[in-house]
XYZ file of C-alpha atoms in Angstrom:
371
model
C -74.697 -90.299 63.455
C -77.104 -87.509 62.889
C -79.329 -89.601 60.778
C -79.531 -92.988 63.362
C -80.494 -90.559 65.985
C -83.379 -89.081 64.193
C -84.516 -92.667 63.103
C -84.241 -93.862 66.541
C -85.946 -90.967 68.187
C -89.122 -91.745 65.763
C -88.990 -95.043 67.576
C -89.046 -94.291 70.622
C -91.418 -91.331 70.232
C -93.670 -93.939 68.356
C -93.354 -96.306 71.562
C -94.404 -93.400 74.369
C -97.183 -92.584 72.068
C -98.408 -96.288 71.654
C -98.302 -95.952 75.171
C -100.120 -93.311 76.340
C -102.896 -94.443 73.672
C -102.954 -97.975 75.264
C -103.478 -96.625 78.722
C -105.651 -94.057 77.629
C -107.826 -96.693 75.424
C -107.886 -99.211 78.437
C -109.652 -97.063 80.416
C -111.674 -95.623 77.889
C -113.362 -98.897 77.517
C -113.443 -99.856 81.235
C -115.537 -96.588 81.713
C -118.075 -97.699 79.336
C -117.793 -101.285 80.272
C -116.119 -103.061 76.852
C -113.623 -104.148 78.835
C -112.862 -106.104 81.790
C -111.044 -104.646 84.554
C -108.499 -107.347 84.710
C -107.468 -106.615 80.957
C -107.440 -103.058 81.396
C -105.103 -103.692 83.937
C -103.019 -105.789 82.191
C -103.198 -103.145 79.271
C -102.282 -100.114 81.854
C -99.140 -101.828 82.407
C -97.956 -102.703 78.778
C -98.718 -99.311 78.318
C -96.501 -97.804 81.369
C -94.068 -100.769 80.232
C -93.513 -98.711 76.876
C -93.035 -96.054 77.839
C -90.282 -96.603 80.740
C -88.918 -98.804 78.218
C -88.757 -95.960 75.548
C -87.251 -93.675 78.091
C -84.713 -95.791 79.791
C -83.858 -96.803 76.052
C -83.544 -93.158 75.025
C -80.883 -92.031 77.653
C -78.817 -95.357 77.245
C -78.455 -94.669 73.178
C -80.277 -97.888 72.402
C -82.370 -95.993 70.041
C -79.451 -95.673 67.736
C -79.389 -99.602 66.832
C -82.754 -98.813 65.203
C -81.543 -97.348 62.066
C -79.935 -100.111 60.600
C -83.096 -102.406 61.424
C -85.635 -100.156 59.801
C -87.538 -97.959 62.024
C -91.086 -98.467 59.778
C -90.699 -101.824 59.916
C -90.091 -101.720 64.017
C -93.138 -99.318 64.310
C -95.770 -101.263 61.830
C -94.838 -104.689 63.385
C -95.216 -103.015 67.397
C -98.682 -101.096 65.901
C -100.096 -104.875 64.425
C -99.097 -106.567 67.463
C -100.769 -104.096 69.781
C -104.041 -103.990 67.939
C -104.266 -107.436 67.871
C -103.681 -107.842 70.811
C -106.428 -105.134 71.869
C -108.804 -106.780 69.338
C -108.861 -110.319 71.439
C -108.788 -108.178 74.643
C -111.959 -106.162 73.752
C -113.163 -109.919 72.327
C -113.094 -111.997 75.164
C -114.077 -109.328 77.242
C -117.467 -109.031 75.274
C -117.989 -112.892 75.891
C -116.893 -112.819 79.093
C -119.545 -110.291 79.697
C -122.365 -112.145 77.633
C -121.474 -115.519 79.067
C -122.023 -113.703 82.500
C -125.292 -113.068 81.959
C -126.387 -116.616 80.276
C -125.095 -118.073 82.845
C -126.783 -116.372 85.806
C -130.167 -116.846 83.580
C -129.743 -120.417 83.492
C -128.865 -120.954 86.752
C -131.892 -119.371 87.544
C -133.845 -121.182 85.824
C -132.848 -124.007 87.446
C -133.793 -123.343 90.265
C -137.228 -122.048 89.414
C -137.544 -125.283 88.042
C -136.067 -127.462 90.559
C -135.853 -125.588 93.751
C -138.389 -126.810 96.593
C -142.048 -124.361 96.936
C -141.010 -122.072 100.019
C -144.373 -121.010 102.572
C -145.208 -117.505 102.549
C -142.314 -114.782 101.952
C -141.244 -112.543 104.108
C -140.493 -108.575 103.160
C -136.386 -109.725 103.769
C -134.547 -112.023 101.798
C -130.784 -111.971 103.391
C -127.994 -113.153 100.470
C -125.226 -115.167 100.904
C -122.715 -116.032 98.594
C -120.814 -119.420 98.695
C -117.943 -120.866 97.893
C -116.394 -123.832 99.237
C -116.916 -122.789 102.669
C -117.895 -126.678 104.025
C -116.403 -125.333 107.923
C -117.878 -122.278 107.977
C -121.379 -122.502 106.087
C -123.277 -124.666 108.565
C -122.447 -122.001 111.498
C -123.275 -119.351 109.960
C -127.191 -120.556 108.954
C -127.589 -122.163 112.322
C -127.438 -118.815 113.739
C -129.543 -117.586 111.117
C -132.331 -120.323 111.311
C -132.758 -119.517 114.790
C -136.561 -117.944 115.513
C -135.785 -113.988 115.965
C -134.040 -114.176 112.431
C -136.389 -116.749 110.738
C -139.674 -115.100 111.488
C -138.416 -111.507 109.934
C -136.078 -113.339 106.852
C -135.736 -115.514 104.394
C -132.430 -117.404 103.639
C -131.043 -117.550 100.100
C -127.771 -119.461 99.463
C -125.538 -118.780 96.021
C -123.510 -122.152 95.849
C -120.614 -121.031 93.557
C -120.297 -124.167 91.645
C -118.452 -125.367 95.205
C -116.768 -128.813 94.925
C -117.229 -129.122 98.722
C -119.383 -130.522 100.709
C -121.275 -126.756 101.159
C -124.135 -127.483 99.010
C -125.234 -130.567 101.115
C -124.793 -128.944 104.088
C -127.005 -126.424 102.358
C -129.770 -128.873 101.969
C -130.170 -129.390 105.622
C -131.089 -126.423 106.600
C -134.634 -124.823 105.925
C -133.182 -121.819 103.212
C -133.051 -121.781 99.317
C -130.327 -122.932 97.484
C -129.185 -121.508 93.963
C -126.277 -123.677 92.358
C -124.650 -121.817 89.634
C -123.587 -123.950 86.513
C -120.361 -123.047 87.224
C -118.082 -120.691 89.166
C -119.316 -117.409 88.371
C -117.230 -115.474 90.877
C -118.331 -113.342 93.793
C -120.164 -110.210 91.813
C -122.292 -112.731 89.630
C -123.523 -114.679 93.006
C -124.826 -111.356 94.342
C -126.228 -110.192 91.059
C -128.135 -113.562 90.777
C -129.417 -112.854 94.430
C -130.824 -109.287 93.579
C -132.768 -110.583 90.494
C -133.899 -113.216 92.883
C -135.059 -110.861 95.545
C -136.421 -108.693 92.278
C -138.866 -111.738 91.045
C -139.935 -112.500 94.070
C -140.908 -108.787 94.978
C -138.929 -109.327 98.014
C -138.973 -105.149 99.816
C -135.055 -105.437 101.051
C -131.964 -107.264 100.694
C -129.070 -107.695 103.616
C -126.226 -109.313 101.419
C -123.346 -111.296 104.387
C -120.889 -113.633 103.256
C -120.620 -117.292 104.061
C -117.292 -117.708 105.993
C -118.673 -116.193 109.079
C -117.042 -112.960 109.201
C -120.400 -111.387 109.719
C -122.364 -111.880 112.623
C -126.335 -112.768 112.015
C -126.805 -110.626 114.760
C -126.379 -107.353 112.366
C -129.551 -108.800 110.470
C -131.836 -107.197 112.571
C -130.400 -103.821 113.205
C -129.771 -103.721 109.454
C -133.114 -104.837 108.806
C -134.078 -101.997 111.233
C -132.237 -99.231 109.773
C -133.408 -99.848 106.650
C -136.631 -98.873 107.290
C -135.598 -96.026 109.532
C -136.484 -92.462 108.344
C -133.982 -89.159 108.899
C -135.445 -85.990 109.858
C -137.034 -85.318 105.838
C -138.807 -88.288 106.451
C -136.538 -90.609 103.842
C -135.073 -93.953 104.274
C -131.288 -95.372 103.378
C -131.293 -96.714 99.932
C -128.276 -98.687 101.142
C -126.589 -99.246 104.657
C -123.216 -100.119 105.124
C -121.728 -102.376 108.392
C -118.943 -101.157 109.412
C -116.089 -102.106 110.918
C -114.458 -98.759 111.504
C -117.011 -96.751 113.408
C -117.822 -96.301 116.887
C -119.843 -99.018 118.663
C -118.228 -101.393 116.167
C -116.511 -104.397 117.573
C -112.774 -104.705 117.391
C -111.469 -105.592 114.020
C -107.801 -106.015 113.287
C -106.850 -105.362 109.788
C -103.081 -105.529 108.001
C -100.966 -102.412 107.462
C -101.557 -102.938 103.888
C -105.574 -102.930 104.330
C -105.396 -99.762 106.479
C -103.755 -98.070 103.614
C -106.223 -99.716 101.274
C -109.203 -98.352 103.313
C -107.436 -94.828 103.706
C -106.914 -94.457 99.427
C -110.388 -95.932 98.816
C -111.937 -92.951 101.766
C -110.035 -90.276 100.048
C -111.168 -91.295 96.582
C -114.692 -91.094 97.822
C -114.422 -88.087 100.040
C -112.655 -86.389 96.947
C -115.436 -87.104 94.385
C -118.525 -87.122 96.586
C -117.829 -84.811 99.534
C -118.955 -88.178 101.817
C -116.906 -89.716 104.897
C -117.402 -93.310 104.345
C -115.405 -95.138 107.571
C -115.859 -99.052 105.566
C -115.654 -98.258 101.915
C -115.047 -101.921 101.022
C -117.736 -103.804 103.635
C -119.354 -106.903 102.367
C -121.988 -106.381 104.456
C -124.966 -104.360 103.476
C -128.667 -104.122 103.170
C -130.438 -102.335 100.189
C -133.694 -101.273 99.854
C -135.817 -102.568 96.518
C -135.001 -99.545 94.513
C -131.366 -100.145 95.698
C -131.205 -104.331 94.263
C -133.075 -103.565 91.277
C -130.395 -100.952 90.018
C -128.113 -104.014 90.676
C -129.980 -106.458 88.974
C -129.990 -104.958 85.832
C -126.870 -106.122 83.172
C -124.079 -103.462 83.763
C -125.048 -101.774 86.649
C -122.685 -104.003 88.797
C -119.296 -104.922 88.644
C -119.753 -108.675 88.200
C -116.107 -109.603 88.985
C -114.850 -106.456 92.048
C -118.017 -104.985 93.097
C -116.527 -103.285 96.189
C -115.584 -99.323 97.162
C -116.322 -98.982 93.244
C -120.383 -99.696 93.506
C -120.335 -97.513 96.568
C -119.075 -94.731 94.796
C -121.451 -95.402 92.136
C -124.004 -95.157 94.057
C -123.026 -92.357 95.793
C -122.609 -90.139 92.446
C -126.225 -91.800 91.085
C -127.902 -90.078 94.380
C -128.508 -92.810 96.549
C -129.427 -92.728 99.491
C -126.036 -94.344 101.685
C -125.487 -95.024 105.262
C -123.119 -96.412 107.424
C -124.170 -98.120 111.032
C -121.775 -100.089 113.215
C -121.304 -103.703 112.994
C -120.173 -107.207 114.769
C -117.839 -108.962 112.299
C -115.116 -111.334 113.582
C -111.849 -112.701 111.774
C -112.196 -115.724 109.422
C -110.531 -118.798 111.108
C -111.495 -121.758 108.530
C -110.988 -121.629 104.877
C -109.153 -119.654 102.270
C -109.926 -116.088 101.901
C -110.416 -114.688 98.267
C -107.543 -111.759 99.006
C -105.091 -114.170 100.273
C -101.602 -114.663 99.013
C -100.661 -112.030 96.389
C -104.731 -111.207 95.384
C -104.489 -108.260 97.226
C -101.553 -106.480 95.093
C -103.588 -107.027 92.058
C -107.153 -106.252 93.627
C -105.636 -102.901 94.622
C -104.985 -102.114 91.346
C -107.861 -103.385 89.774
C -110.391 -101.319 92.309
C -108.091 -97.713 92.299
C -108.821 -98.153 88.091
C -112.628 -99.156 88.592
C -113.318 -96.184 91.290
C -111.483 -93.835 88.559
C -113.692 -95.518 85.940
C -116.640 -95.002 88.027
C -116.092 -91.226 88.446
C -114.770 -90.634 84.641
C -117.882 -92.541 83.441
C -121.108 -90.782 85.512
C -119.295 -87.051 86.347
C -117.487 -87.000 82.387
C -119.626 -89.183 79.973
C -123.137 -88.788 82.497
C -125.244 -91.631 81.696
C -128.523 -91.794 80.804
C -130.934 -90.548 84.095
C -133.710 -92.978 82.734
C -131.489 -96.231 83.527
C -132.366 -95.323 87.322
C -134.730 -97.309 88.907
């Protein structure tokens, strides 16, 4: 009895090892950006499977049955299968990665070669990604064709491979038009707008999204404070809309965003000693210094760029604040964090913030990749 208990216990220490390693290896390689956050994810939770597994297994005797199996054999066969499985992770991760940037390149170049010659540029170039938005798109840029918004921006449209009618729509209305080759996701369609607005020496950015959530009439005070200088005489790298502050217009939110918002302000406050009332606010302007850090290959999260790249820019010494905004509920269309998306967002941005702290306070990157 002695014996099967000692072979069993080698198990199932085997298995909480195995799992701390996975867990510790998945974010590892998050942090230095080998891997993509949904496969760390994945990987977190075989490795907190494992180990509640080895533990609930442990007090039930189940570890026992081992002995007559072979534990070697158990522990080789659970070490190949978890390195292979690693292997493929940390594969298609890489050429998810690559493929990311080939594919904003081409797209680009597509539209350099196709895209109709545009008059004189302004210093503004306002983003919005696009996605099958067909009832919302055409409201949104006839409020931002109108004169006070035309004469100090220009319009550029990421169609996200939409199988809509949004890219037609597009074409009526006097704004650029970038198609990606196929759906690249919401991080790619803003990373393809900064290295737009970075071509075409374009001095700031105001990224909104499509679905009308965000009123045009932010542009200008965005545009405005942008450009404003504090009492050293600097201006905002970055300003953030937001919803929560005073002056902002009334913006209902779920219990389960509230508590979102709340982890994702402590997380910040924590690491950065910064209040920030709308961690996760799509709408933002950026200064040139502020689009060009984005532009460039692994400097944004191409698939949940959210509270995580305002953190990062926080601990990078940006320059980030926060004005109130106008935004409004979405009433057409589906919205990217319906359904069950937001259970598995939630866990993909508390690992990317952690990621984002580990990897510039711990491993400090290199001060001549800022801009």
């Amino acid at each position: 009895m002695g014996v099967r208990m000692e072979a069993g216990s080698i198990v199932v220490i085997a298995m909480i090892a195995a799992g701390i390693a996975v867990m510790l290896c998945s974010f590892w390689f998050l942090s230095v950006k080998k891997m993509t956050a949904d496969f760390a994810v994945i990987w977190q939770i075989i490795g907190l499977a494992l180990i509640i597994t080895a533990i609930s297994f442990r007090l039930s005797g189940w570890e026992m049955e081992f002995h007559g199996i072979g534990e070697p054999a158990v522990i080789g066969i659970g070490m190949a299968g978890v390195l292979v499985g690693y292997q493929f992770s940390l594969l298609i991760s890489r050429l998810m990665m690559r493929n990311q940037e080939l594919a904003i390149d081409l797209s680009m170049l597509i539209q350099e070669k196709n895209g109709r010659e545009q008059g004189e540029r302004k210093d503004l170039l306002i983003i919005l990604p696009v996605r099958n938005e067909e009832k919302n798109i055409g409201k949104v840029l006839d409020q931002l064709t109108q004169p006070q918004i035309r004469e100090i921006a220009d319009v550029l449209c990421i169609n996200d491979a939409s199988t809509d009618a949004s890219g037609k729509i597009i074409d009526c209305y006097p704004c650029m038009q970038i198609t990606n080759v196929y759906g690249l996701g919401y991080g790619s369609a803003l990373q393809l707008g900064y290295k737009y607005a970075v071509r075409n020496h374009y001095r700031y950015v105001i990224q909104m999204d499509g679905d009308g959530q965000h009123d045009p009439c932010n542009v200008p005070l965005l545009y405005k404070r942008l450009q404003a200088k504090d009492s050293d005489g600097k201006t905002p790298d970055i300003v953030l809309a937001s919803r929560f502050m005073e002056g902002s217009s009334k913006f209902r939110v779920s219990m389960w965003k509230k508590f979102a918002f709340s982890l994702f302000r402590a997380m910040i406050r924590a690491a950065t000693g910064r209040r920030i009332a709308d961690p996760t606010t799509g709408l933002q302007g950026l200064n040139r210094k502020a689009f060009m850090y984005y532009s460039k290959y692994n400097n944004f999260d191409f698939q949940y760029p959210d509270a995580n790249m305002v953190m990062q820019m926080l601990l990078l010494g940006f320059q980030v604040d926060e004005m109130p905004a106008v935004m409004h509920a979405r009433t057409d269309g589906k919205s990217m964090h319906s359904g069950l998306e937001p259970v598995g967002y939630m866990m993909r941005m508390i690992l990317c913030v952690l990621a984002v702290v580990f990897r510039i306070k711990v491993l400090r990157p290199d001060s001549r990749d800022m801009v």
